[in-house]
Short mmCIF file of C-alpha atoms in Angstrom, two decimals:
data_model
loop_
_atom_site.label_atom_id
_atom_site.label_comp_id
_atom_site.label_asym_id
_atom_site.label_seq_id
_atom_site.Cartn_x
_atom_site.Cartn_y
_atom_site.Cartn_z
CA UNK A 1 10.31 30.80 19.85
CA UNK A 2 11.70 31.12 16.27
CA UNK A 3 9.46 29.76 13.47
CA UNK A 4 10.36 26.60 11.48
CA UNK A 5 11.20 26.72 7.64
CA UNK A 6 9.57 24.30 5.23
CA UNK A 7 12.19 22.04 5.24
CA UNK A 8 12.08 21.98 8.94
CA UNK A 9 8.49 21.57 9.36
CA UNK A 10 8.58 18.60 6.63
CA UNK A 11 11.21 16.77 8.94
CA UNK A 12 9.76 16.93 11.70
CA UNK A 13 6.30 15.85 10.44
CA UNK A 14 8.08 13.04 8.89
CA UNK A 15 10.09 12.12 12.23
CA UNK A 16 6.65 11.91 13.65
CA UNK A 17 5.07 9.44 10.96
CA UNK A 18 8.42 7.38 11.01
CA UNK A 19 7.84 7.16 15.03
CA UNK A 20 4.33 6.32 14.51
CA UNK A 21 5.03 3.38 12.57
CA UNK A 22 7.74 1.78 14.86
CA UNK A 23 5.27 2.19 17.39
CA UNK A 24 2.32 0.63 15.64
CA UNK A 25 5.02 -2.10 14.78
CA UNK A 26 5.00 -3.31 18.39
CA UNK A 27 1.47 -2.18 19.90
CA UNK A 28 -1.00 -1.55 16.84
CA UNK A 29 -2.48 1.28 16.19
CA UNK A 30 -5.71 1.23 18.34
CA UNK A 31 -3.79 1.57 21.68
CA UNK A 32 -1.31 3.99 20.13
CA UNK A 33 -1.40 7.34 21.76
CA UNK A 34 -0.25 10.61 21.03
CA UNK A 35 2.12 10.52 23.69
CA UNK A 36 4.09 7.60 22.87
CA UNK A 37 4.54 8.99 19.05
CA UNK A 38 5.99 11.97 20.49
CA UNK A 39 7.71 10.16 22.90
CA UNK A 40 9.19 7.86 20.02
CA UNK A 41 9.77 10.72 17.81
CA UNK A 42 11.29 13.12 20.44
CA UNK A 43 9.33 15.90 19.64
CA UNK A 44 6.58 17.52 22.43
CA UNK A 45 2.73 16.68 22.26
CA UNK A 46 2.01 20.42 20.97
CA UNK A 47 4.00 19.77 18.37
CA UNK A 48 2.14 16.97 17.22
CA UNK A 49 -0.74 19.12 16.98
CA UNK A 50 0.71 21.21 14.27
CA UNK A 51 0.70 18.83 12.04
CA UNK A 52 -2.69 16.40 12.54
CA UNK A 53 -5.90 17.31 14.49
CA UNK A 54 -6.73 13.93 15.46
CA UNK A 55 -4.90 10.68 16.00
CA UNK A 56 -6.76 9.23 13.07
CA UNK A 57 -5.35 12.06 10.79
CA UNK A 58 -2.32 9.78 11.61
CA UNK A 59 -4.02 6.84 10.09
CA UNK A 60 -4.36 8.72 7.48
CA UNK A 61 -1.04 10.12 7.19
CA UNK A 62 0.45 6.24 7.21
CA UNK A 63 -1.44 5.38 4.41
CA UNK A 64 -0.29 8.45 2.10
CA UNK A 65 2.98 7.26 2.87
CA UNK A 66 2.30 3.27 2.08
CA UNK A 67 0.37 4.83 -0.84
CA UNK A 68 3.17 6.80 -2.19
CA UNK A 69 5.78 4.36 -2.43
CA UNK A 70 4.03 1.97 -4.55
CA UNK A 71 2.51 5.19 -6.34
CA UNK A 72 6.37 5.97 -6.74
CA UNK A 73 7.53 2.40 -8.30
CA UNK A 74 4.85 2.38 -10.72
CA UNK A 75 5.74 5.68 -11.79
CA UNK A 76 9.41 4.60 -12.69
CA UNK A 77 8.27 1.31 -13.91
CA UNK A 78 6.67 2.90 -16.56
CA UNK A 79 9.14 4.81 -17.91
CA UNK A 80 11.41 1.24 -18.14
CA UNK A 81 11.05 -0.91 -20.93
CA UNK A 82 10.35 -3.84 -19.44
CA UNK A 83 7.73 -6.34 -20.19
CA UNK A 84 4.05 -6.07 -19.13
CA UNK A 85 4.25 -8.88 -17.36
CA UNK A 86 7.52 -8.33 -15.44
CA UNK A 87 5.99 -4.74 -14.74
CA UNK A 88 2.98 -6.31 -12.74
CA UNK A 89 5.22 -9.31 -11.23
CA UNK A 90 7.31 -6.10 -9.69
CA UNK A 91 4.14 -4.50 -8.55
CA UNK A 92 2.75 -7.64 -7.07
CA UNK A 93 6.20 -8.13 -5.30
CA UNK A 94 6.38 -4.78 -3.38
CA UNK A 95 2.76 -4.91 -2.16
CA UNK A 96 3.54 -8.89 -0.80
CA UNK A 97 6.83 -7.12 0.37
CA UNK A 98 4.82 -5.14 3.03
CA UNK A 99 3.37 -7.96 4.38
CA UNK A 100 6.71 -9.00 6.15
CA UNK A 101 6.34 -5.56 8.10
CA UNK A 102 4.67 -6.31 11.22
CA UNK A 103 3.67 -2.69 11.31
CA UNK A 104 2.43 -2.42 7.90
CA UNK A 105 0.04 -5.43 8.51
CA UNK A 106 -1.80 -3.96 11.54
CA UNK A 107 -1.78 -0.43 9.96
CA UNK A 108 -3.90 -2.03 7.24
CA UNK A 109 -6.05 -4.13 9.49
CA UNK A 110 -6.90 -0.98 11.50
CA UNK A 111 -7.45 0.92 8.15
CA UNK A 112 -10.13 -1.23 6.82
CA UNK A 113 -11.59 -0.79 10.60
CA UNK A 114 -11.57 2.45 10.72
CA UNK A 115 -12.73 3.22 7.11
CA UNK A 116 -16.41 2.03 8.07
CA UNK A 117 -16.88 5.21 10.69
CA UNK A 118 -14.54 7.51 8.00
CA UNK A 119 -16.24 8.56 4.74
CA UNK A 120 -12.85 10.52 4.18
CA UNK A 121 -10.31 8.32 4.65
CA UNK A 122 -12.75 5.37 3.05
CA UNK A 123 -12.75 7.65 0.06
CA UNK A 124 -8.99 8.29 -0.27
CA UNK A 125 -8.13 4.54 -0.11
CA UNK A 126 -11.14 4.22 -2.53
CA UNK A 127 -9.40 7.01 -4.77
CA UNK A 128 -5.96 5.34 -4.54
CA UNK A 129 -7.61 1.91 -5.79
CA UNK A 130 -8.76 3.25 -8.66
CA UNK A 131 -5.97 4.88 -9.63
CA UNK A 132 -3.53 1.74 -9.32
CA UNK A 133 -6.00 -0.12 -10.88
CA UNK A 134 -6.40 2.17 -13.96
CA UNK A 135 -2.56 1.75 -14.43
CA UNK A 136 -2.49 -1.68 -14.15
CA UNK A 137 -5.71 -2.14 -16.68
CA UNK A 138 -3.51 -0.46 -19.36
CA UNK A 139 -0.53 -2.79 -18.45
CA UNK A 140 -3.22 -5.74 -19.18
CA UNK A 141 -4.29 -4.32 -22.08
CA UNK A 142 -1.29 -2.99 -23.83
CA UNK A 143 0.41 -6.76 -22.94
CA UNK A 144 -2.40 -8.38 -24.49
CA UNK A 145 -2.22 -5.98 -27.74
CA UNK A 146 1.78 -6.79 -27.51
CA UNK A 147 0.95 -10.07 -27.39
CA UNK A 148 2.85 -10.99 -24.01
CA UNK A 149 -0.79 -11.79 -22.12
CA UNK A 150 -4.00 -13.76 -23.30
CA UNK A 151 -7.17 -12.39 -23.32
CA UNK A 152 -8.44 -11.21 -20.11
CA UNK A 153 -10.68 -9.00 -18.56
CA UNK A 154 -8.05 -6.51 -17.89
CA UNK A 155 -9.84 -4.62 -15.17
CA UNK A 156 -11.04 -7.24 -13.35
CA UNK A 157 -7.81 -8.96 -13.29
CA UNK A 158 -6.23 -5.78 -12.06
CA UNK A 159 -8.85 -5.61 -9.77
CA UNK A 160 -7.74 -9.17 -8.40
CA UNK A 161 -4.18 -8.52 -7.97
CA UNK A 162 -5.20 -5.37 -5.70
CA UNK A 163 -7.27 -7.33 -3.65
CA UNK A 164 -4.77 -10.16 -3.38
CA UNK A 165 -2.06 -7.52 -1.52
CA UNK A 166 -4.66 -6.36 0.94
CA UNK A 167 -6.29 -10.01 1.78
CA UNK A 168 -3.25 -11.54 2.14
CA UNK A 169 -2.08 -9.01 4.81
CA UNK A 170 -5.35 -9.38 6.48
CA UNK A 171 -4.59 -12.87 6.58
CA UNK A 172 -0.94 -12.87 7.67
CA UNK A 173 -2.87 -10.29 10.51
CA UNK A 174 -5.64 -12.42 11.47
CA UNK A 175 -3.05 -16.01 11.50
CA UNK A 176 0.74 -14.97 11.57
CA UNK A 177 2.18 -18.67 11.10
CA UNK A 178 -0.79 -19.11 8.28
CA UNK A 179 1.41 -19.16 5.59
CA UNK A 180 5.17 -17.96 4.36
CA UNK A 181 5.73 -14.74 2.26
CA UNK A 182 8.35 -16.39 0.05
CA UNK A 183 5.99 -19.37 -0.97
CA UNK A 184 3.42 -16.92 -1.10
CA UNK A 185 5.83 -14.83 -3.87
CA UNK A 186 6.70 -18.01 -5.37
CA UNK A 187 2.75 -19.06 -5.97
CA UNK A 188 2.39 -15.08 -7.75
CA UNK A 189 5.06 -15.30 -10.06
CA UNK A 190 3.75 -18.77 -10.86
CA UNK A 191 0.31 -17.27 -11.67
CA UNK A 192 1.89 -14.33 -13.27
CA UNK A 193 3.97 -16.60 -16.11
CA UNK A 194 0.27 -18.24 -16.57
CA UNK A 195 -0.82 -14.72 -18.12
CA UNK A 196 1.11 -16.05 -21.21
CA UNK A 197 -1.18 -16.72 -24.17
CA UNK A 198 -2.78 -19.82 -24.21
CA UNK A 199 -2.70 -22.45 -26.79
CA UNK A 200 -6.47 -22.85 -26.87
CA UNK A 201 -9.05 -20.46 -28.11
CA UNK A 202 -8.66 -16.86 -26.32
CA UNK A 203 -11.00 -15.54 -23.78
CA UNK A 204 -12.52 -12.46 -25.14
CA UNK A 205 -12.30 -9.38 -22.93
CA UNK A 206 -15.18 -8.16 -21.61
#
């Protein structure tokens, strides 16, 4: 049987992690099995093997692919010259943008499951965090030095806005009908034009 190229190999692995999020999409994650990804992706179960050990390297594999593309739009967003503000209001809006994928919502219910019996995969979510939240932190602080944002404490604020993305899918898991994502995005961008400097004394950072 003739050996796959790179490129190859990189397709199909991506066919598979595509396939595994329709499938979470409809079922979850905890009752996926290896045989309906493959199934889904049209590839054999052996195959699947080439690429993750485990179903939970899986997991794994779904979040490095959530992760990237918010990794990705803060990259360009900081080569733009927009303002500080606008650059966490665009942030803010992707991460409330997975919420309205179903399969997005249980992968990161499951996650925060299976993190508990995973020192590994707790530790690359962990790792992630901190790395958003360093970039945001200098958005805080450089919009507060340009004037565009009052005094806060810039990591804990981008501490907050993390948190906000993840709770509010855990919500939208836990109570679907709970609340809607566009008055959701509306009550952000409302709290977002609030970073404005205030006409009282400032808050000092600490």
């Amino acid at each position: 049987m003739p050996k796959l190229d790179a490129t190859a190999k990189s397709e199909r692995r991506r066919r598979l992690v595509e396939a595994a999020w329709r499938c979470v999409a409809t079922g979850g994650f905890r009752d996926l099995t290896v045989d309906t990804v493959c199934a889904e992706a049209g590839v054999s179960k052996g195959a699947f093997y080439v690429y993750f050990r485990r179903k939970r390297d899986l997991l794994a594999a779904l979040l490095d692919d959530e992760t990237s593309t918010i990794d990705g739009l803060m990259e360009s967003l900081a080569a733009t010259d927009l303002s500080w503000v606008e650059r966490l209001r665009r942030v803010v809006r992707a991460m409330l943008q997975r919420g309205e994928d179903p399969a997005r919502v249980q992968v990161r219910a499951d996650l925060w499951v299976a993190i508990r019996q995973d020192p590994a995969l707790r530790d690359a979510l962990a790792e992630s965090m901190r790395r958003r939240r360093a970039v945001l932190r200098d958005w805080i602080e450089r919009g507060t030095a340009a004037g565009e944002i009052d005094a806060v404490p810039a990591n804990a604020l981008a501490a907050m806005l993390l948190a906000l993305g993840d709770g509010l899918m855990l919500h939208a898991g836990l109570d679907p009908g709970g609340f809607r994502w566009p008055n959701i995005r509306r009550a952000m961008d409302a709290m977002l034009d609030g970073l404005g400097p205030a006409r009282g004394p400032a808050l000092a950072p600490t």
